[in-house]
PDB file of C-alpha atoms in Angstrom:
ATOM      1  CA  MET A 167       0.000   0.000   0.000  1.00 64.00           C
ATOM      2  CA  SER A 168       1.353   3.423  -0.869  1.00 84.00           C
ATOM      3  CA  LEU A 169       0.923   6.632   1.060  1.00 90.00           C
ATOM      4  CA  VAL A 170      -1.213   9.485  -0.221  1.00 93.00           C
ATOM      5  CA  LEU A 171       1.491  12.055   0.539  1.00 90.00           C
ATOM      6  CA  ASP A 172       3.842  12.381  -2.427  1.00 91.00           C
ATOM      7  CA  SER A 173       7.373  11.040  -2.154  1.00 92.00           C
ATOM      8  CA  ALA A 174       9.064  14.457  -2.158  1.00 90.00           C
ATOM      9  CA  ALA A 175       6.952  15.586   0.795  1.00 91.00           C
ATOM     10  CA  GLN A 176       7.678  12.306   2.595  1.00 90.00           C
ATOM     11  CA  ASP A 177      11.399  12.952   2.112  1.00 87.00           C
ATOM     12  CA  LEU A 178      11.147  16.570   3.288  1.00 88.00           C
ATOM     13  CA  LEU A 179       9.166  15.770   6.404  1.00 90.00           C
ATOM     14  CA  PHE A 180      10.587  12.381   7.368  1.00 90.00           C
ATOM     15  CA  ARG A 181      13.165  10.431   5.373  1.00 88.00           C
ATOM     16  CA  GLU A 182      15.651  13.258   4.766  1.00 88.00           C
ATOM     17  CA  ALA A 183      14.887  15.132   7.977  1.00 87.00           C
ATOM     18  CA  ARG A 184      17.630  15.304  10.581  1.00 88.00           C
ATOM     19  CA  THR A 185      18.383  17.336  13.651  1.00 90.00           C
ATOM     20  CA  ALA A 186      20.399  20.296  12.395  1.00 91.00           C
ATOM     21  CA  ASN A 187      23.602  21.117  14.257  1.00 90.00           C
ATOM     22  CA  THR A 188      24.734  24.141  12.243  1.00 93.00           C
ATOM     23  CA  PHE A 189      22.878  26.936  10.488  1.00 94.00           C
ATOM     24  CA  THR A 190      23.590  29.712   8.029  1.00 96.00           C
ATOM     25  CA  ASP A 191      23.319  33.344   9.120  1.00 95.00           C
ATOM     26  CA  GLU A 192      20.081  33.829   7.156  1.00 97.00           C
ATOM     27  CA  PRO A 193      17.484  35.193   9.595  1.00 97.00           C
ATOM     28  CA  VAL A 194      14.197  33.484  10.386  1.00 98.00           C
ATOM     29  CA  THR A 195      11.436  36.087  10.191  1.00 97.00           C
ATOM     30  CA  ASP A 196       8.317  36.532  12.280  1.00 96.00           C
ATOM     31  CA  GLU A 197       6.358  35.949   9.065  1.00 97.00           C
ATOM     32  CA  GLN A 198       7.959  32.522   8.649  1.00 98.00           C
ATOM     33  CA  VAL A 199       7.154  31.571  12.230  1.00 98.00           C
ATOM     34  CA  GLN A 200       3.587  32.828  11.766  1.00 98.00           C
ATOM     35  CA  ALA A 201       3.217  30.701   8.626  1.00 98.00           C
ATOM     36  CA  ILE A 202       4.534  27.657  10.506  1.00 98.00           C
ATOM     37  CA  TYR A 203       2.083  28.224  13.343  1.00 98.00           C
ATOM     38  CA  ASP A 204      -0.810  28.850  10.953  1.00 97.00           C
ATOM     39  CA  LEU A 205      -0.175  25.379   9.500  1.00 97.00           C
ATOM     40  CA  VAL A 206       0.506  23.352  12.624  1.00 97.00           C
ATOM     41  CA  LYS A 207      -2.251  24.845  14.787  1.00 97.00           C
ATOM     42  CA  TYR A 208      -4.631  22.420  13.089  1.00 97.00           C
ATOM     43  CA  GLY A 209      -2.884  19.355  14.526  1.00 97.00           C
ATOM     44  CA  PRO A 210      -5.247  17.610  16.952  1.00 98.00           C
ATOM     45  CA  THR A 211      -4.946  17.629  20.742  1.00 98.00           C
ATOM     46  CA  ALA A 212      -7.253  16.149  23.376  1.00 97.00           C
ATOM     47  CA  TYR A 213     -10.251  18.433  23.900  1.00 97.00           C
ATOM     48  CA  ASN A 214      -8.538  20.791  21.459  1.00 97.00           C
ATOM     49  CA  GLN A 215      -6.709  22.030  24.536  1.00 97.00           C
ATOM     50  CA  SER A 216      -3.715  23.367  22.582  1.00 98.00           C
ATOM     51  CA  PRO A 217      -1.407  23.814  25.600  1.00 98.00           C
ATOM     52  CA  LEU A 218       1.781  24.584  23.662  1.00 98.00           C
ATOM     53  CA  ARG A 219       3.245  28.051  24.115  1.00 98.00           C
ATOM     54  CA  ILE A 220       6.289  29.284  22.189  1.00 98.00           C
ATOM     55  CA  VAL A 221       8.879  31.745  23.472  1.00 98.00           C
ATOM     56  CA  LEU A 222      10.978  33.151  20.620  1.00 98.00           C
ATOM     57  CA  VAL A 223      14.423  34.141  21.880  1.00 98.00           C
ATOM     58  CA  ARG A 224      15.501  37.050  19.671  1.00 97.00           C
ATOM     59  CA  SER A 225      17.394  39.566  21.814  1.00 97.00           C
ATOM     60  CA  ALA A 226      21.103  39.121  22.517  1.00 96.00           C
ATOM     61  CA  GLU A 227      20.463  39.473  26.249  1.00 98.00           C
ATOM     62  CA  ALA A 228      17.811  36.737  26.275  1.00 98.00           C
ATOM     63  CA  ARG A 229      19.987  34.510  24.107  1.00 98.00           C
ATOM     64  CA  GLU A 230      22.865  34.801  26.575  1.00 98.00           C
ATOM     65  CA  ARG A 231      20.556  33.909  29.467  1.00 98.00           C
ATOM     66  CA  LEU A 232      19.306  30.867  27.578  1.00 98.00           C
ATOM     67  CA  VAL A 233      22.782  29.722  26.521  1.00 98.00           C
ATOM     68  CA  ASN A 234      23.790  29.755  30.193  1.00 98.00           C
ATOM     69  CA  CYS A 235      20.911  27.335  30.919  1.00 98.00           C
ATOM     70  CA  MET A 236      21.904  24.855  28.210  1.00 98.00           C
ATOM     71  CA  SER A 237      24.064  21.776  28.650  1.00 98.00           C
ATOM     72  CA  GLU A 238      27.682  22.315  27.626  1.00 97.00           C
ATOM     73  CA  GLY A 239      27.288  20.428  24.335  1.00 95.00           C
ATOM     74  CA  ASN A 240      24.296  22.559  23.304  1.00 96.00           C
ATOM     75  CA  ARG A 241      25.617  26.028  24.155  1.00 97.00           C
ATOM     76  CA  ALA A 242      27.481  26.820  20.939  1.00 95.00           C
ATOM     77  CA  LYS A 243      24.591  25.597  18.762  1.00 95.00           C
ATOM     78  CA  THR A 244      22.094  27.689  20.733  1.00 96.00           C
ATOM     79  CA  ALA A 245      24.334  30.754  20.581  1.00 97.00           C
ATOM     80  CA  ALA A 246      24.781  30.497  16.799  1.00 95.00           C
ATOM     81  CA  ALA A 247      21.287  29.574  15.546  1.00 97.00           C
ATOM     82  CA  PRO A 248      19.401  32.336  13.687  1.00 97.00           C
ATOM     83  CA  LEU A 249      16.352  31.779  15.909  1.00 98.00           C
ATOM     84  CA  VAL A 250      15.763  29.801  19.067  1.00 98.00           C
ATOM     85  CA  ALA A 251      12.350  28.818  20.408  1.00 98.00           C
ATOM     86  CA  ILE A 252      11.555  27.555  23.883  1.00 98.00           C
ATOM     87  CA  LEU A 253       8.579  25.202  23.620  1.00 98.00           C
ATOM     88  CA  VAL A 254       6.455  25.305  26.728  1.00 98.00           C
ATOM     89  CA  ALA A 255       3.463  23.479  28.264  1.00 98.00           C
ATOM     90  CA  ASP A 256       0.837  25.829  29.716  1.00 98.00           C
ATOM     91  CA  ASN A 257      -0.676  24.176  32.796  1.00 98.00           C
ATOM     92  CA  GLU A 258      -3.476  26.724  32.802  1.00 98.00           C
ATOM     93  CA  PHE A 259      -4.635  25.804  29.280  1.00 98.00           C
ATOM     94  CA  HIS A 260      -8.087  25.022  30.663  1.00 96.00           C
ATOM     95  CA  GLU A 261      -8.850  28.753  30.838  1.00 96.00           C
ATOM     96  CA  GLU A 262      -9.128  28.718  27.027  1.00 96.00           C
ATOM     97  CA  LEU A 263     -11.347  25.633  26.817  1.00 95.00           C
ATOM     98  CA  PRO A 264     -14.702  27.461  26.690  1.00 94.00           C
ATOM     99  CA  HIS A 265     -13.413  29.102  23.491  1.00 95.00           C
ATOM    100  CA  LEU A 266     -11.425  26.161  22.080  1.00 96.00           C
ATOM    101  CA  PHE A 267     -13.951  23.423  22.917  1.00 96.00           C
ATOM    102  CA  PRO A 268     -17.275  25.304  22.711  1.00 95.00           C
ATOM    103  CA  HIS A 269     -19.512  22.237  22.345  1.00 94.00           C
ATOM    104  CA  PHE A 270     -18.454  21.120  25.861  1.00 94.00           C
ATOM    105  CA  PRO A 271     -17.460  24.262  27.780  1.00 83.00           C
ATOM    106  CA  GLN A 272     -17.975  22.413  31.078  1.00 92.00           C
ATOM    107  CA  ALA A 273     -14.743  20.480  30.402  1.00 94.00           C
ATOM    108  CA  LYS A 274     -12.866  23.288  32.122  1.00 93.00           C
ATOM    109  CA  GLU A 275     -14.487  22.488  35.477  1.00 94.00           C
ATOM    110  CA  LEU A 276     -15.563  18.861  35.087  1.00 95.00           C
ATOM    111  CA  ILE A 277     -12.312  17.409  33.729  1.00 96.00           C
ATOM    112  CA  PHE A 278      -9.509  19.903  34.273  1.00 96.00           C
ATOM    113  CA  SER A 279     -10.292  21.597  37.582  1.00 95.00           C
ATOM    114  CA  GLU A 280      -7.448  19.782  39.394  1.00 97.00           C
ATOM    115  CA  ARG A 281      -3.874  20.889  38.727  1.00 97.00           C
ATOM    116  CA  PRO A 282      -2.285  17.389  38.556  1.00 97.00           C
ATOM    117  CA  VAL A 283      -4.766  16.373  35.841  1.00 97.00           C
ATOM    118  CA  ARG A 284      -3.959  19.532  33.864  1.00 97.00           C
ATOM    119  CA  GLU A 285      -0.206  19.071  34.244  1.00 98.00           C
ATOM    120  CA  ALA A 286      -0.313  15.506  32.931  1.00 98.00           C
ATOM    121  CA  SER A 287      -2.549  16.445  30.015  1.00 98.00           C
ATOM    122  CA  ALA A 288      -0.556  19.582  29.183  1.00 98.00           C
ATOM    123  CA  GLN A 289       2.697  17.592  29.115  1.00 98.00           C
ATOM    124  CA  VAL A 290       1.353  15.013  26.655  1.00 98.00           C
ATOM    125  CA  ASN A 291      -0.545  17.382  24.391  1.00 98.00           C
ATOM    126  CA  ALA A 292       2.065  20.154  24.302  1.00 98.00           C
ATOM    127  CA  SER A 293       4.677  17.522  23.410  1.00 98.00           C
ATOM    128  CA  LEU A 294       2.428  16.408  20.575  1.00 98.00           C
ATOM    129  CA  GLN A 295       2.167  20.013  19.407  1.00 98.00           C
ATOM    130  CA  ALA A 296       5.948  20.391  19.689  1.00 98.00           C
ATOM    131  CA  ALA A 297       6.291  17.539  17.197  1.00 98.00           C
ATOM    132  CA  TYR A 298       3.832  19.301  14.881  1.00 98.00           C
ATOM    133  CA  PHE A 299       5.907  22.480  15.234  1.00 98.00           C
ATOM    134  CA  ILE A 300       9.097  20.666  14.232  1.00 98.00           C
ATOM    135  CA  MET A 301       7.295  19.200  11.204  1.00 97.00           C
ATOM    136  CA  GLY A 302       6.060  22.690  10.330  1.00 97.00           C
ATOM    137  CA  ILE A 303       9.612  24.028  10.437  1.00 97.00           C
ATOM    138  CA  ARG A 304      10.584  21.339   7.919  1.00 96.00           C
ATOM    139  CA  ALA A 305       7.527  22.104   5.782  1.00 96.00           C
ATOM    140  CA  ALA A 306       8.703  25.735   5.648  1.00 96.00           C
ATOM    141  CA  GLY A 307      12.015  24.612   4.128  1.00 95.00           C
ATOM    142  CA  LEU A 308      13.912  25.295   7.338  1.00 97.00           C
ATOM    143  CA  ALA A 309      15.800  22.958   9.638  1.00 96.00           C
ATOM    144  CA  ALA A 310      15.130  22.277  13.292  1.00 97.00           C
ATOM    145  CA  GLY A 311      17.547  21.384  16.047  1.00 96.00           C
ATOM    146  CA  PRO A 312      15.383  20.238  18.981  1.00 97.00           C
ATOM    147  CA  MET A 313      17.235  19.758  22.264  1.00 96.00           C
ATOM    148  CA  ASN A 314      16.363  18.798  25.803  1.00 96.00           C
ATOM    149  CA  GLY A 315      19.879  19.086  27.191  1.00 97.00           C
ATOM    150  CA  MET A 316      19.290  21.993  29.537  1.00 98.00           C
ATOM    151  CA  ASP A 317      18.668  22.961  33.139  1.00 98.00           C
ATOM    152  CA  TYR A 318      14.873  22.936  33.075  1.00 98.00           C
ATOM    153  CA  ALA A 319      14.499  24.723  36.414  1.00 98.00           C
ATOM    154  CA  ALA A 320      16.852  27.482  35.256  1.00 98.00           C
ATOM    155  CA  VAL A 321      14.981  27.932  31.963  1.00 98.00           C
ATOM    156  CA  GLN A 322      11.702  28.146  33.846  1.00 98.00           C
ATOM    157  CA  LYS A 323      13.134  30.679  36.308  1.00 97.00           C
ATOM    158  CA  GLU A 324      14.689  32.829  33.565  1.00 97.00           C
ATOM    159  CA  PHE A 325      11.791  32.853  31.080  1.00 98.00           C
ATOM    160  CA  LEU A 326       8.560  31.498  32.568  1.00 98.00           C
ATOM    161  CA  ASP A 327       6.222  31.523  35.544  1.00 97.00           C
ATOM    162  CA  ASP A 328       5.017  28.625  37.694  1.00 97.00           C
ATOM    163  CA  ASP A 329       2.158  27.845  35.287  1.00 97.00           C
ATOM    164  CA  HIS A 330       4.452  27.225  32.312  1.00 98.00           C
ATOM    165  CA  VAL A 331       6.914  24.335  32.036  1.00 98.00           C
ATOM    166  CA  PRO A 332       9.691  24.106  29.417  1.00 98.00           C
ATOM    167  CA  LEU A 333       9.590  21.036  27.176  1.00 98.00           C
ATOM    168  CA  MET A 334      12.511  21.627  24.828  1.00 98.00           C
ATOM    169  CA  VAL A 335      14.553  24.224  23.014  1.00 98.00           C
ATOM    170  CA  VAL A 336      14.498  24.247  19.210  1.00 98.00           C
ATOM    171  CA  ASN A 337      17.156  25.951  17.089  1.00 98.00           C
ATOM    172  CA  ILE A 338      15.694  27.077  13.765  1.00 98.00           C
ATOM    173  CA  GLY A 339      17.209  28.194  10.470  1.00 97.00           C
ATOM    174  CA  LYS A 340      18.613  27.205   7.112  1.00 96.00           C
ATOM    175  CA  PRO A 341      21.060  24.318   7.545  1.00 94.00           C
ATOM    176  CA  GLY A 342      24.710  25.297   7.487  1.00 91.00           C
ATOM    177  CA  PRO A 343      27.868  23.394   6.526  1.00 89.00           C
ATOM    178  CA  ASP A 344      28.071  19.881   7.947  1.00 89.00           C
ATOM    179  CA  ALA A 345      24.671  20.359   9.584  1.00 89.00           C
ATOM    180  CA  TRP A 346      23.798  16.666   9.729  1.00 89.00           C
ATOM    181  CA  HIS A 347      25.211  13.687  11.544  1.00 89.00           C
ATOM    182  CA  PRO A 348      24.861  10.406   9.630  1.00 90.00           C
ATOM    183  CA  ARG A 349      21.422   8.844   9.875  1.00 89.00           C
ATOM    184  CA  SER A 350      21.181   6.694  13.000  1.00 92.00           C
ATOM    185  CA  PRO A 351      19.491   3.284  12.918  1.00 93.00           C
ATOM    186  CA  ARG A 352      15.750   2.912  13.441  1.00 93.00           C
ATOM    187  CA  LEU A 353      13.784   0.062  14.967  1.00 96.00           C
ATOM    188  CA  ARG A 354      11.949  -2.257  12.598  1.00 95.00           C
ATOM    189  CA  TYR A 355       8.163  -2.425  12.476  1.00 95.00           C
ATOM    190  CA  ASP A 356       8.137  -5.858  14.118  1.00 95.00           C
ATOM    191  CA  GLU A 357      10.277  -4.517  16.979  1.00 96.00           C
ATOM    192  CA  ILE A 358       7.754  -1.881  18.031  1.00 96.00           C
ATOM    193  CA  VAL A 359       4.338  -3.203  17.002  1.00 97.00           C
ATOM    194  CA  THR A 360       2.474  -5.850  18.957  1.00 96.00           C
ATOM    195  CA  THR A 361      -0.899  -7.122  17.857  1.00 96.00           C
ATOM    196  CA  VAL A 362      -3.196  -8.439  20.584  1.00 96.00           C
TER     197      VAL A 362
END
């Protein structure tokens, strides 16, 4: 069985996609990020809760603060990328549910009134949206360098409040020289799928 998506798009989004480690100096514009968001916002989440928030790190001062929060191996990449985004889970996403899930506005109180329930749901669904965001970066002809090597508490303290939790940092731009490591192995279908 073949896929509906054409082969070139499959290559762009999946087969040829890698985590970028270097970037050119070409800037990433607000218009490009807006176009990425306008595509990926349609990706589904439970109750359409859409808990992902994105902090774009543009100023030199903010970039320095973020670099200081990154693991040693990620500092140079974060310092040099044209744009860096902090992807965040909003644990107060339920405040938007009457607007985002209008056919069941009671979900805010009936399902998500307790903070631990919201935190668990925000973590899963914002991570799902983070994956959509990375795919959107690729769809825009840019490269993504997602990283979780950082001091999460420091990133939260520097950039967020107690209701927002960092998920990952993503470097964004046009790939530079030697941007890709060789493709690493993948598990086979029969190694990950169990039929019961």
